PDB file of C-alpha atoms in Angstrom:
ATOM      1  CA  UNK A   1      -0.056  -0.252  -0.131  1.00  0.00           C
ATOM      2  CA  UNK A   2       1.400   3.230  -1.229  1.00  0.00           C
ATOM      3  CA  UNK A   3       1.827   6.743   0.542  1.00  0.00           C
ATOM      4  CA  UNK A   4      -1.617   8.252  -0.821  1.00  0.00           C
ATOM      5  CA  UNK A   5      -3.845   4.766  -0.079  1.00  0.00           C
ATOM      6  CA  UNK A   6      -2.072   4.414   3.284  1.00  0.00           C
ATOM      7  CA  UNK A   7      -3.674   8.410   3.892  1.00  0.00           C
ATOM      8  CA  UNK A   8      -7.154   7.500   2.564  1.00  0.00           C
ATOM      9  CA  UNK A   9      -7.353   4.507   4.480  1.00  0.00           C
ATOM     10  CA  UNK A  10      -7.459   7.062   8.073  1.00  0.00           C
ATOM     11  CA  UNK A  11     -11.059   8.138   8.213  1.00  0.00           C
ATOM     12  CA  UNK A  12     -13.066   8.009  11.344  1.00  0.00           C
ATOM     13  CA  UNK A  13     -13.360   5.062  13.028  1.00  0.00           C
ATOM     14  CA  UNK A  14     -16.326   5.828  14.755  1.00  0.00           C
ATOM     15  CA  UNK A  15     -19.320   8.790  16.044  1.00  0.00           C
ATOM     16  CA  UNK A  16     -20.417  10.974  18.516  1.00  0.00           C
ATOM     17  CA  UNK A  17     -23.647  11.641  19.753  1.00  0.00           C
ATOM     18  CA  UNK A  18     -23.955  15.563  19.661  1.00  0.00           C
ATOM     19  CA  UNK A  19     -26.293  15.143  22.382  1.00  0.00           C
ATOM     20  CA  UNK A  20     -24.028  12.577  25.002  1.00  0.00           C
ATOM     21  CA  UNK A  21     -20.557  14.556  24.310  1.00  0.00           C
ATOM     22  CA  UNK A  22     -22.126  18.018  24.386  1.00  0.00           C
ATOM     23  CA  UNK A  23     -24.690  17.905  25.592  1.00  0.00           C
ATOM     24  CA  UNK A  24     -26.991  19.772  23.556  1.00  0.00           C
ATOM     25  CA  UNK A  25     -30.596  18.937  22.293  1.00  0.00           C
ATOM     26  CA  UNK A  26     -29.559  17.410  18.792  1.00  0.00           C
ATOM     27  CA  UNK A  27     -30.042  14.607  17.188  1.00  0.00           C
ATOM     28  CA  UNK A  28     -26.509  14.620  14.771  1.00  0.00           C
ATOM     29  CA  UNK A  29     -24.215  12.135  15.155  1.00  0.00           C
ATOM     30  CA  UNK A  30     -21.261  13.838  14.197  1.00  0.00           C
ATOM     31  CA  UNK A  31     -17.847  11.288  13.000  1.00  0.00           C
ATOM     32  CA  UNK A  32     -14.968  11.112  15.230  1.00  0.00           C
ATOM     33  CA  UNK A  33     -11.514   8.914  15.662  1.00  0.00           C
ATOM     34  CA  UNK A  34     -11.320   6.408  18.838  1.00  0.00           C
ATOM     35  CA  UNK A  35      -7.484   7.732  19.257  1.00  0.00           C
ATOM     36  CA  UNK A  36      -6.219  10.573  19.145  1.00  0.00           C
ATOM     37  CA  UNK A  37      -2.657  11.573  17.419  1.00  0.00           C
ATOM     38  CA  UNK A  38      -0.444  14.311  17.328  1.00  0.00           C
ATOM     39  CA  UNK A  39      -2.199  16.998  15.612  1.00  0.00           C
ATOM     40  CA  UNK A  40      -5.186  17.086  18.280  1.00  0.00           C
ATOM     41  CA  UNK A  41      -6.068  19.460  20.467  1.00  0.00           C
ATOM     42  CA  UNK A  42      -5.209  19.141  23.887  1.00  0.00           C
ATOM     43  CA  UNK A  43      -8.863  18.522  25.655  1.00  0.00           C
ATOM     44  CA  UNK A  44      -9.304  21.999  28.197  1.00  0.00           C
ATOM     45  CA  UNK A  45     -11.931  19.769  30.806  1.00  0.00           C
ATOM     46  CA  UNK A  46     -13.299  23.806  31.429  1.00  0.00           C
ATOM     47  CA  UNK A  47     -14.233  25.605  28.388  1.00  0.00           C
ATOM     48  CA  UNK A  48     -17.911  26.248  27.943  1.00  0.00           C
ATOM     49  CA  UNK A  49     -19.418  25.600  24.683  1.00  0.00           C
ATOM     50  CA  UNK A  50     -21.413  28.524  22.857  1.00  0.00           C
ATOM     51  CA  UNK A  51     -24.589  26.300  21.758  1.00  0.00           C
ATOM     52  CA  UNK A  52     -25.169  27.930  18.431  1.00  0.00           C
ATOM     53  CA  UNK A  53     -21.454  28.332  17.039  1.00  0.00           C
ATOM     54  CA  UNK A  54     -20.554  24.435  18.094  1.00  0.00           C
ATOM     55  CA  UNK A  55     -23.219  23.169  16.085  1.00  0.00           C
ATOM     56  CA  UNK A  56     -21.983  24.940  13.458  1.00  0.00           C
ATOM     57  CA  UNK A  57     -18.391  24.006  13.409  1.00  0.00           C
ATOM     58  CA  UNK A  58     -20.141  20.476  14.173  1.00  0.00           C
ATOM     59  CA  UNK A  59     -21.744  20.145  10.414  1.00  0.00           C
ATOM     60  CA  UNK A  60     -18.431  21.106   9.186  1.00  0.00           C
ATOM     61  CA  UNK A  61     -16.750  18.287  10.687  1.00  0.00           C
ATOM     62  CA  UNK A  62     -20.418  16.102   9.906  1.00  0.00           C
ATOM     63  CA  UNK A  63     -20.970  17.084   6.342  1.00  0.00           C
ATOM     64  CA  UNK A  64     -17.805  18.408   5.281  1.00  0.00           C
ATOM     65  CA  UNK A  65     -19.016  21.942   5.095  1.00  0.00           C
ATOM     66  CA  UNK A  66     -16.591  24.790   5.469  1.00  0.00           C
ATOM     67  CA  UNK A  67     -17.784  26.919   8.283  1.00  0.00           C
ATOM     68  CA  UNK A  68     -16.113  30.532   9.059  1.00  0.00           C
ATOM     69  CA  UNK A  69     -16.495  31.616  12.659  1.00  0.00           C
ATOM     70  CA  UNK A  70     -16.729  35.638  12.939  1.00  0.00           C
ATOM     71  CA  UNK A  71     -17.211  37.752  15.473  1.00  0.00           C
ATOM     72  CA  UNK A  72     -14.846  40.275  17.937  1.00  0.00           C
ATOM     73  CA  UNK A  73     -11.172  39.597  19.283  1.00  0.00           C
ATOM     74  CA  UNK A  74     -11.187  37.350  22.448  1.00  0.00           C
ATOM     75  CA  UNK A  75     -14.942  35.901  21.934  1.00  0.00           C
ATOM     76  CA  UNK A  76     -12.518  32.180  21.595  1.00  0.00           C
ATOM     77  CA  UNK A  77     -13.895  31.834  18.010  1.00  0.00           C
ATOM     78  CA  UNK A  78     -10.760  29.270  17.240  1.00  0.00           C
ATOM     79  CA  UNK A  79     -10.643  27.683  20.480  1.00  0.00           C
ATOM     80  CA  UNK A  80     -13.950  27.104  19.180  1.00  0.00           C
ATOM     81  CA  UNK A  81     -13.075  24.957  16.642  1.00  0.00           C
ATOM     82  CA  UNK A  82      -9.831  23.266  18.293  1.00  0.00           C
ATOM     83  CA  UNK A  83     -11.970  22.207  21.365  1.00  0.00           C
ATOM     84  CA  UNK A  84     -14.320  20.000  19.468  1.00  0.00           C
ATOM     85  CA  UNK A  85     -11.923  19.084  17.852  1.00  0.00           C
ATOM     86  CA  UNK A  86      -9.779  17.678  20.532  1.00  0.00           C
ATOM     87  CA  UNK A  87     -13.319  16.149  21.765  1.00  0.00           C
ATOM     88  CA  UNK A  88     -13.224  14.617  18.564  1.00  0.00           C
ATOM     89  CA  UNK A  89     -10.334  13.788  18.254  1.00  0.00           C
ATOM     90  CA  UNK A  90      -9.278  14.813  14.906  1.00  0.00           C
ATOM     91  CA  UNK A  91      -6.486  16.500  13.501  1.00  0.00           C
ATOM     92  CA  UNK A  92      -6.567  20.152  13.653  1.00  0.00           C
ATOM     93  CA  UNK A  93      -3.920  22.759  12.137  1.00  0.00           C
ATOM     94  CA  UNK A  94      -4.213  26.903  12.919  1.00  0.00           C
ATOM     95  CA  UNK A  95      -2.528  29.032  10.279  1.00  0.00           C
ATOM     96  CA  UNK A  96      -2.498  32.671  11.055  1.00  0.00           C
ATOM     97  CA  UNK A  97      -3.141  34.100   7.869  1.00  0.00           C
ATOM     98  CA  UNK A  98      -1.409  37.806   8.509  1.00  0.00           C
ATOM     99  CA  UNK A  99      -0.248  39.902   5.700  1.00  0.00           C
ATOM    100  CA  UNK A 100       3.220  38.318   6.083  1.00  0.00           C
ATOM    101  CA  UNK A 101       1.353  34.521   4.912  1.00  0.00           C
ATOM    102  CA  UNK A 102       2.950  34.585   0.858  1.00  0.00           C
ATOM    103  CA  UNK A 103       1.898  32.626  -1.829  1.00  0.00           C
ATOM    104  CA  UNK A 104       4.591  30.114  -1.504  1.00  0.00           C
ATOM    105  CA  UNK A 105       3.975  29.820   2.273  1.00  0.00           C
ATOM    106  CA  UNK A 106       1.293  28.061   1.394  1.00  0.00           C
ATOM    107  CA  UNK A 107       1.574  26.168  -1.626  1.00  0.00           C
ATOM    108  CA  UNK A 108       5.706  25.533  -1.194  1.00  0.00           C
ATOM    109  CA  UNK A 109       8.473  25.875  -2.932  1.00  0.00           C
ATOM    110  CA  UNK A 110      11.599  24.190  -4.042  1.00  0.00           C
ATOM    111  CA  UNK A 111      13.602  23.473  -1.242  1.00  0.00           C
ATOM    112  CA  UNK A 112      17.832  22.193  -1.508  1.00  0.00           C
ATOM    113  CA  UNK A 113      18.320  18.750  -0.125  1.00  0.00           C
ATOM    114  CA  UNK A 114      20.670  16.851   0.639  1.00  0.00           C
ATOM    115  CA  UNK A 115      20.397  12.629  -1.179  1.00  0.00           C
ATOM    116  CA  UNK A 116      23.337  10.667  -1.094  1.00  0.00           C
ATOM    117  CA  UNK A 117      25.712  12.599  -0.473  1.00  0.00           C
ATOM    118  CA  UNK A 118      24.829  15.532  -3.297  1.00  0.00           C
ATOM    119  CA  UNK A 119      22.647  18.672  -2.711  1.00  0.00           C
ATOM    120  CA  UNK A 120      19.414  18.187  -5.203  1.00  0.00           C
ATOM    121  CA  UNK A 121      16.781  20.478  -5.744  1.00  0.00           C
ATOM    122  CA  UNK A 122      13.600  19.269  -4.843  1.00  0.00           C
ATOM    123  CA  UNK A 123       9.702  20.497  -4.038  1.00  0.00           C
ATOM    124  CA  UNK A 124       8.631  20.688  -0.674  1.00  0.00           C
ATOM    125  CA  UNK A 125       4.863  20.999  -0.498  1.00  0.00           C
ATOM    126  CA  UNK A 126       3.249  24.424   2.307  1.00  0.00           C
ATOM    127  CA  UNK A 127       0.318  23.442   4.946  1.00  0.00           C
ATOM    128  CA  UNK A 128      -2.428  23.497   2.540  1.00  0.00           C
ATOM    129  CA  UNK A 129      -0.817  20.631  -0.276  1.00  0.00           C
ATOM    130  CA  UNK A 130      -0.285  18.371   2.603  1.00  0.00           C
ATOM    131  CA  UNK A 131      -3.364  19.573   4.860  1.00  0.00           C
ATOM    132  CA  UNK A 132      -5.491  19.006   2.304  1.00  0.00           C
ATOM    133  CA  UNK A 133      -4.352  15.483   1.708  1.00  0.00           C
ATOM    134  CA  UNK A 134      -4.624  13.987   5.364  1.00  0.00           C
ATOM    135  CA  UNK A 135      -7.440  13.723   7.440  1.00  0.00           C
ATOM    136  CA  UNK A 136      -6.652  17.467   8.649  1.00  0.00           C
ATOM    137  CA  UNK A 137      -9.294  20.121   9.832  1.00  0.00           C
ATOM    138  CA  UNK A 138      -7.268  23.002   8.384  1.00  0.00           C
ATOM    139  CA  UNK A 139      -8.142  26.445  10.696  1.00  0.00           C
ATOM    140  CA  UNK A 140      -7.515  30.106   9.148  1.00  0.00           C
ATOM    141  CA  UNK A 141      -6.749  32.543  11.692  1.00  0.00           C
ATOM    142  CA  UNK A 142      -7.770  36.661  10.782  1.00  0.00           C
ATOM    143  CA  UNK A 143      -8.895  34.898   7.776  1.00  0.00           C
ATOM    144  CA  UNK A 144      -9.964  38.526   6.640  1.00  0.00           C
ATOM    145  CA  UNK A 145      -6.434  39.925   7.115  1.00  0.00           C
ATOM    146  CA  UNK A 146      -5.102  37.631   4.126  1.00  0.00           C
ATOM    147  CA  UNK A 147      -3.157  38.915   0.676  1.00  0.00           C
ATOM    148  CA  UNK A 148      -5.446  38.475  -2.579  1.00  0.00           C
ATOM    149  CA  UNK A 149      -2.965  36.589  -4.470  1.00  0.00           C
ATOM    150  CA  UNK A 150      -3.118  34.345  -0.510  1.00  0.00           C
ATOM    151  CA  UNK A 151      -6.609  34.286  -1.089  1.00  0.00           C
ATOM    152  CA  UNK A 152      -6.998  33.193  -4.513  1.00  0.00           C
ATOM    153  CA  UNK A 153      -4.925  30.046  -3.681  1.00  0.00           C
ATOM    154  CA  UNK A 154      -7.689  29.174  -0.978  1.00  0.00           C
ATOM    155  CA  UNK A 155     -10.262  29.569  -3.427  1.00  0.00           C
ATOM    156  CA  UNK A 156      -9.340  26.471  -5.342  1.00  0.00           C
ATOM    157  CA  UNK A 157     -10.059  24.810  -1.800  1.00  0.00           C
ATOM    158  CA  UNK A 158     -12.837  25.858  -0.665  1.00  0.00           C
ATOM    159  CA  UNK A 159     -15.370  23.647  -2.678  1.00  0.00           C
ATOM    160  CA  UNK A 160     -15.767  20.507  -1.290  1.00  0.00           C
ATOM    161  CA  UNK A 161     -14.953  18.457  -3.759  1.00  0.00           C
ATOM    162  CA  UNK A 162     -12.301  20.959  -5.977  1.00  0.00           C
ATOM    163  CA  UNK A 163      -9.195  19.871  -6.498  1.00  0.00           C
ATOM    164  CA  UNK A 164      -6.017  22.172  -6.422  1.00  0.00           C
ATOM    165  CA  UNK A 165      -3.887  22.429  -8.745  1.00  0.00           C
ATOM    166  CA  UNK A 166       0.126  23.220  -8.213  1.00  0.00           C
ATOM    167  CA  UNK A 167       1.378  24.986 -11.712  1.00  0.00           C
ATOM    168  CA  UNK A 168       4.927  24.280 -10.770  1.00  0.00           C
ATOM    169  CA  UNK A 169       4.076  20.928 -10.068  1.00  0.00           C
ATOM    170  CA  UNK A 170       2.057  20.026 -13.032  1.00  0.00           C
ATOM    171  CA  UNK A 171      -0.270  18.215 -10.099  1.00  0.00           C
ATOM    172  CA  UNK A 172      -3.669  18.154  -9.604  1.00  0.00           C
ATOM    173  CA  UNK A 173      -4.526  17.021  -5.744  1.00  0.00           C
ATOM    174  CA  UNK A 174      -7.499  15.619  -5.029  1.00  0.00           C
ATOM    175  CA  UNK A 175      -8.960  15.853  -1.284  1.00  0.00           C
ATOM    176  CA  UNK A 176      -8.519  13.752   1.461  1.00  0.00           C
ATOM    177  CA  UNK A 177     -11.911  12.234   3.040  1.00  0.00           C
ATOM    178  CA  UNK A 178     -11.322  13.941   6.180  1.00  0.00           C
ATOM    179  CA  UNK A 179      -9.706  17.076   5.481  1.00  0.00           C
ATOM    180  CA  UNK A 180     -11.864  19.718   6.911  1.00  0.00           C
ATOM    181  CA  UNK A 181     -11.616  23.473   6.499  1.00  0.00           C
ATOM    182  CA  UNK A 182     -12.161  26.484   8.494  1.00  0.00           C
ATOM    183  CA  UNK A 183     -11.803  30.179   8.888  1.00  0.00           C
ATOM    184  CA  UNK A 184     -12.146  33.003  12.009  1.00  0.00           C
ATOM    185  CA  UNK A 185     -12.364  37.011  11.398  1.00  0.00           C
ATOM    186  CA  UNK A 186     -13.762  39.788  13.165  1.00  0.00           C
ATOM    187  CA  UNK A 187     -15.257  40.872  10.063  1.00  0.00           C
ATOM    188  CA  UNK A 188     -17.757  39.079   7.140  1.00  0.00           C
ATOM    189  CA  UNK A 189     -15.782  40.194   4.256  1.00  0.00           C
ATOM    190  CA  UNK A 190     -17.353  43.106   4.180  1.00  0.00           C
ATOM    191  CA  UNK A 191     -14.079  45.267   5.778  1.00  0.00           C
ATOM    192  CA  UNK A 192     -13.018  47.365   8.231  1.00  0.00           C
ATOM    193  CA  UNK A 193     -16.192  49.035   9.484  1.00  0.00           C
ATOM    194  CA  UNK A 194     -15.324  49.961  13.028  1.00  0.00           C
ATOM    195  CA  UNK A 195     -11.354  51.377  13.040  1.00  0.00           C
ATOM    196  CA  UNK A 196     -10.686  48.668  15.161  1.00  0.00           C
ATOM    197  CA  UNK A 197      -8.988  45.824  13.103  1.00  0.00           C
ATOM    198  CA  UNK A 198      -6.631  47.847  10.818  1.00  0.00           C
ATOM    199  CA  UNK A 199      -5.534  45.301   8.595  1.00  0.00           C
ATOM    200  CA  UNK A 200      -8.724  43.619   7.522  1.00  0.00           C
ATOM    201  CA  UNK A 201      -9.501  43.861   4.157  1.00  0.00           C
ATOM    202  CA  UNK A 202     -12.737  43.065   2.225  1.00  0.00           C
ATOM    203  CA  UNK A 203     -13.597  39.434   0.339  1.00  0.00           C
ATOM    204  CA  UNK A 204     -14.372  38.550  -2.985  1.00  0.00           C
ATOM    205  CA  UNK A 205     -17.405  37.935  -2.724  1.00  0.00           C
ATOM    206  CA  UNK A 206     -16.905  34.528  -5.232  1.00  0.00           C
ATOM    207  CA  UNK A 207     -14.970  33.642  -2.603  1.00  0.00           C
ATOM    208  CA  UNK A 208     -17.663  34.249   0.513  1.00  0.00           C
ATOM    209  CA  UNK A 209     -20.246  32.698  -1.947  1.00  0.00           C
ATOM    210  CA  UNK A 210     -17.716  29.349  -1.546  1.00  0.00           C
ATOM    211  CA  UNK A 211     -18.463  29.371   2.770  1.00  0.00           C
ATOM    212  CA  UNK A 212     -21.657  27.413   3.279  1.00  0.00           C
ATOM    213  CA  UNK A 213     -21.726  28.248   6.716  1.00  0.00           C
ATOM    214  CA  UNK A 214     -20.995  31.341   8.261  1.00  0.00           C
ATOM    215  CA  UNK A 215     -21.511  31.911  12.524  1.00  0.00           C
ATOM    216  CA  UNK A 216     -21.129  34.876  14.441  1.00  0.00           C
ATOM    217  CA  UNK A 217     -19.468  34.207  17.833  1.00  0.00           C
ATOM    218  CA  UNK A 218     -20.005  37.183  20.005  1.00  0.00           C
ATOM    219  CA  UNK A 219     -19.754  38.361  23.503  1.00  0.00           C
ATOM    220  CA  UNK A 220     -21.653  35.937  25.531  1.00  0.00           C
ATOM    221  CA  UNK A 221     -24.785  36.664  27.730  1.00  0.00           C
ATOM    222  CA  UNK A 222     -23.245  38.582  31.659  1.00  0.00           C
ATOM    223  CA  UNK A 223     -24.324  35.054  33.323  1.00  0.00           C
ATOM    224  CA  UNK A 224     -22.643  32.762  31.263  1.00  0.00           C
ATOM    225  CA  UNK A 225     -19.358  35.029  30.999  1.00  0.00           C
ATOM    226  CA  UNK A 226     -18.420  34.714  34.705  1.00  0.00           C
ATOM    227  CA  UNK A 227     -19.544  31.550  34.506  1.00  0.00           C
ATOM    228  CA  UNK A 228     -16.257  31.057  31.908  1.00  0.00           C
ATOM    229  CA  UNK A 229     -13.827  33.192  33.997  1.00  0.00           C
ATOM    230  CA  UNK A 230     -15.277  31.501  37.468  1.00  0.00           C
ATOM    231  CA  UNK A 231     -13.794  27.896  34.964  1.00  0.00           C
ATOM    232  CA  UNK A 232     -10.724  29.032  34.439  1.00  0.00           C
ATOM    233  CA  UNK A 233     -10.333  31.209  37.515  1.00  0.00           C
ATOM    234  CA  UNK A 234     -10.652  28.676  40.651  1.00  0.00           C
ATOM    235  CA  UNK A 235      -9.811  30.862  43.585  1.00  0.00           C
ATOM    236  CA  UNK A 236     -12.992  32.381  42.443  1.00  0.00           C
ATOM    237  CA  UNK A 237     -15.036  29.660  43.736  1.00  0.00           C
ATOM    238  CA  UNK A 238     -16.276  31.119  46.017  1.00  0.00           C
ATOM    239  CA  UNK A 239     -19.378  33.351  47.529  1.00  0.00           C
ATOM    240  CA  UNK A 240     -17.033  36.602  47.748  1.00  0.00           C
ATOM    241  CA  UNK A 241     -15.372  35.074  44.628  1.00  0.00           C
ATOM    242  CA  UNK A 242     -17.738  34.821  42.306  1.00  0.00           C
ATOM    243  CA  UNK A 243     -19.480  38.525  43.179  1.00  0.00           C
ATOM    244  CA  UNK A 244     -16.041  39.917  42.237  1.00  0.00           C
ATOM    245  CA  UNK A 245     -16.107  38.449  38.887  1.00  0.00           C
ATOM    246  CA  UNK A 246     -19.502  39.398  38.504  1.00  0.00           C
ATOM    247  CA  UNK A 247     -18.206  43.111  38.826  1.00  0.00           C
ATOM    248  CA  UNK A 248     -15.444  42.264  37.047  1.00  0.00           C
ATOM    249  CA  UNK A 249     -17.750  41.473  34.050  1.00  0.00           C
ATOM    250  CA  UNK A 250     -19.835  44.454  34.940  1.00  0.00           C
ATOM    251  CA  UNK A 251     -16.682  46.396  34.046  1.00  0.00           C
ATOM    252  CA  UNK A 252     -16.571  45.008  30.571  1.00  0.00           C
ATOM    253  CA  UNK A 253     -19.483  45.049  29.710  1.00  0.00           C
ATOM    254  CA  UNK A 254     -19.785  48.853  30.190  1.00  0.00           C
ATOM    255  CA  UNK A 255     -16.894  49.233  28.320  1.00  0.00           C
ATOM    256  CA  UNK A 256     -18.575  47.577  25.353  1.00  0.00           C
ATOM    257  CA  UNK A 257     -21.878  49.452  25.138  1.00  0.00           C
ATOM    258  CA  UNK A 258     -19.370  53.315  25.266  1.00  0.00           C
ATOM    259  CA  UNK A 259     -17.235  51.035  21.985  1.00  0.00           C
ATOM    260  CA  UNK A 260     -20.844  50.488  20.232  1.00  0.00           C
ATOM    261  CA  UNK A 261     -21.505  53.884  20.458  1.00  0.00           C
ATOM    262  CA  UNK A 262     -18.541  55.633  20.191  1.00  0.00           C
ATOM    263  CA  UNK A 263     -17.558  56.247  23.239  1.00  0.00           C
ATOM    264  CA  UNK A 264     -14.445  54.372  23.650  1.00  0.00           C
ATOM    265  CA  UNK A 265     -11.848  53.105  21.205  1.00  0.00           C
ATOM    266  CA  UNK A 266     -10.473  49.258  23.111  1.00  0.00           C
ATOM    267  CA  UNK A 267     -13.060  47.056  24.255  1.00  0.00           C
ATOM    268  CA  UNK A 268     -12.720  43.933  26.565  1.00  0.00           C
ATOM    269  CA  UNK A 269     -12.657  41.114  25.566  1.00  0.00           C
ATOM    270  CA  UNK A 270     -13.779  37.540  27.047  1.00  0.00           C
ATOM    271  CA  UNK A 271      -9.856  36.923  26.945  1.00  0.00           C
ATOM    272  CA  UNK A 272      -9.021  40.351  28.792  1.00  0.00           C
ATOM    273  CA  UNK A 273     -11.467  39.385  31.994  1.00  0.00           C
ATOM    274  CA  UNK A 274      -9.899  35.528  32.770  1.00  0.00           C
ATOM    275  CA  UNK A 275      -6.301  37.709  32.369  1.00  0.00           C
ATOM    276  CA  UNK A 276      -7.980  40.253  34.674  1.00  0.00           C
ATOM    277  CA  UNK A 277      -8.830  37.694  37.013  1.00  0.00           C
ATOM    278  CA  UNK A 278      -5.550  35.580  37.127  1.00  0.00           C
ATOM    279  CA  UNK A 279      -2.946  38.638  37.314  1.00  0.00           C
ATOM    280  CA  UNK A 280      -5.291  39.895  40.658  1.00  0.00           C
ATOM    281  CA  UNK A 281      -4.282  36.557  42.270  1.00  0.00           C
ATOM    282  CA  UNK A 282      -0.468  37.440  41.725  1.00  0.00           C
ATOM    283  CA  UNK A 283      -0.710  40.971  42.361  1.00  0.00           C
ATOM    284  CA  UNK A 284      -2.856  40.962  45.241  1.00  0.00           C
ATOM    285  CA  UNK A 285      -4.929  43.494  44.296  1.00  0.00           C
ATOM    286  CA  UNK A 286      -7.803  43.960  42.201  1.00  0.00           C
ATOM    287  CA  UNK A 287      -7.677  47.536  40.946  1.00  0.00           C
ATOM    288  CA  UNK A 288      -4.024  46.682  40.370  1.00  0.00           C
ATOM    289  CA  UNK A 289      -4.668  44.100  38.184  1.00  0.00           C
ATOM    290  CA  UNK A 290      -6.984  46.369  35.879  1.00  0.00           C
ATOM    291  CA  UNK A 291      -4.852  48.859  35.352  1.00  0.00           C
ATOM    292  CA  UNK A 292      -1.624  46.193  34.215  1.00  0.00           C
ATOM    293  CA  UNK A 293      -4.406  44.436  32.320  1.00  0.00           C
ATOM    294  CA  UNK A 294      -6.512  47.186  31.103  1.00  0.00           C
ATOM    295  CA  UNK A 295      -5.861  50.672  31.667  1.00  0.00           C
ATOM    296  CA  UNK A 296      -3.157  50.692  30.472  1.00  0.00           C
ATOM    297  CA  UNK A 297      -4.065  49.469  26.821  1.00  0.00           C
ATOM    298  CA  UNK A 298      -6.507  52.137  26.740  1.00  0.00           C
ATOM    299  CA  UNK A 299      -6.218  56.359  24.725  1.00  0.00           C
ATOM    300  CA  UNK A 300      -4.780  58.250  27.544  1.00  0.00           C
ATOM    301  CA  UNK A 301      -7.986  60.358  26.947  1.00  0.00           C
ATOM    302  CA  UNK A 302     -10.060  57.509  27.211  1.00  0.00           C
ATOM    303  CA  UNK A 303      -8.615  56.223  30.720  1.00  0.00           C
ATOM    304  CA  UNK A 304     -10.706  58.035  33.256  1.00  0.00           C
ATOM    305  CA  UNK A 305     -13.770  57.330  31.194  1.00  0.00           C
ATOM    306  CA  UNK A 306     -12.546  53.421  31.799  1.00  0.00           C
ATOM    307  CA  UNK A 307     -11.477  54.417  35.786  1.00  0.00           C
ATOM    308  CA  UNK A 308     -15.104  55.885  35.680  1.00  0.00           C
ATOM    309  CA  UNK A 309     -16.758  52.470  34.711  1.00  0.00           C
ATOM    310  CA  UNK A 310     -14.579  50.678  37.326  1.00  0.00           C
ATOM    311  CA  UNK A 311     -15.377  53.130  39.909  1.00  0.00           C
ATOM    312  CA  UNK A 312     -19.230  52.269  39.244  1.00  0.00           C
ATOM    313  CA  UNK A 313     -18.779  48.292  39.791  1.00  0.00           C
ATOM    314  CA  UNK A 314     -16.475  48.397  42.683  1.00  0.00           C
ATOM    315  CA  UNK A 315     -16.936  51.638  44.510  1.00  0.00           C
ATOM    316  CA  UNK A 316     -13.209  52.729  44.503  1.00  0.00           C
ATOM    317  CA  UNK A 317     -11.201  55.623  42.402  1.00  0.00           C
ATOM    318  CA  UNK A 318      -8.365  54.632  40.466  1.00  0.00           C
ATOM    319  CA  UNK A 319      -5.707  57.001  40.302  1.00  0.00           C
ATOM    320  CA  UNK A 320      -6.926  57.637  35.962  1.00  0.00           C
ATOM    321  CA  UNK A 321     -10.785  58.641  37.978  1.00  0.00           C
ATOM    322  CA  UNK A 322     -11.897  62.113  36.695  1.00  0.00           C
ATOM    323  CA  UNK A 323     -11.457  62.303  40.541  1.00  0.00           C
ATOM    324  CA  UNK A 324      -8.366  62.583  40.690  1.00  0.00           C
ATOM    325  CA  UNK A 325      -7.544  64.316  37.925  1.00  0.00           C
ATOM    326  CA  UNK A 326      -5.699  67.759  38.964  1.00  0.00           C
ATOM    327  CA  UNK A 327      -6.386  70.491  36.656  1.00  0.00           C
ATOM    328  CA  UNK A 328      -3.773  73.271  36.378  1.00  0.00           C
TER     329      UNK A 328
END
């Protein structure tokens, strides 16, 4: 059996019930692997799944749909894909599609290798041809920041039965039956309309049409986010600690409302709240941890506004509070 035949044979060997594995009301049954392998992400036992996003990702695995997850930064878009893959034992590889990733990085290039004591030139596949021929879930992060020449390469593989043509090699590659394609983006291909995500650009609508499922993962309801933070910051898992985390999330909620209203240019993500809770344990001071985690990242002209949010939630003034500003 040659290498290609072995890879094609590496198909899912079991199935999992969505209801049993993820706890959501669904009749969907998803193919999976019974054993893990080197490219399968580690399971985060404390991870809390969003139902709509999880079902969209599972549909991608079950029915070979191309799934894009869009939404604000720090909401766990990439982690959602990884944690679903981890529970299916499905190999998953993430590629950050920033402006430095070139067509050569994706497709491959000639490399000088030594064989039998002689230097020869040999073509080495990039990440896209390699993943395309294996049972891998390939996830493109920051999809809306990719360069146009790179995006057109990806467009060839967006159709589930599409073939990848390597012109330099006069080679046509068929997809592995267990290859899956996902992406995450801060916008939905229409460019940045908020000024928050510099470097993102509009995506060709012919390409957007090829993403068969687009789901949005934005900030979660207040109580859900509190539970997520408590799952990570275990030192707050008591009555007093839960009250503190509740106030932390309330501060985050206020920054998001101010951002939506155009009063703030920096916004707290769930990731930031988790980091704040972790830093609060390190420094033993909630206010200091807030300043080091988030406040110092804000525009100087906006810090008094953010400090006011903290004062409203915790009833304590920070040095940046308007009440402490001395007018010269």
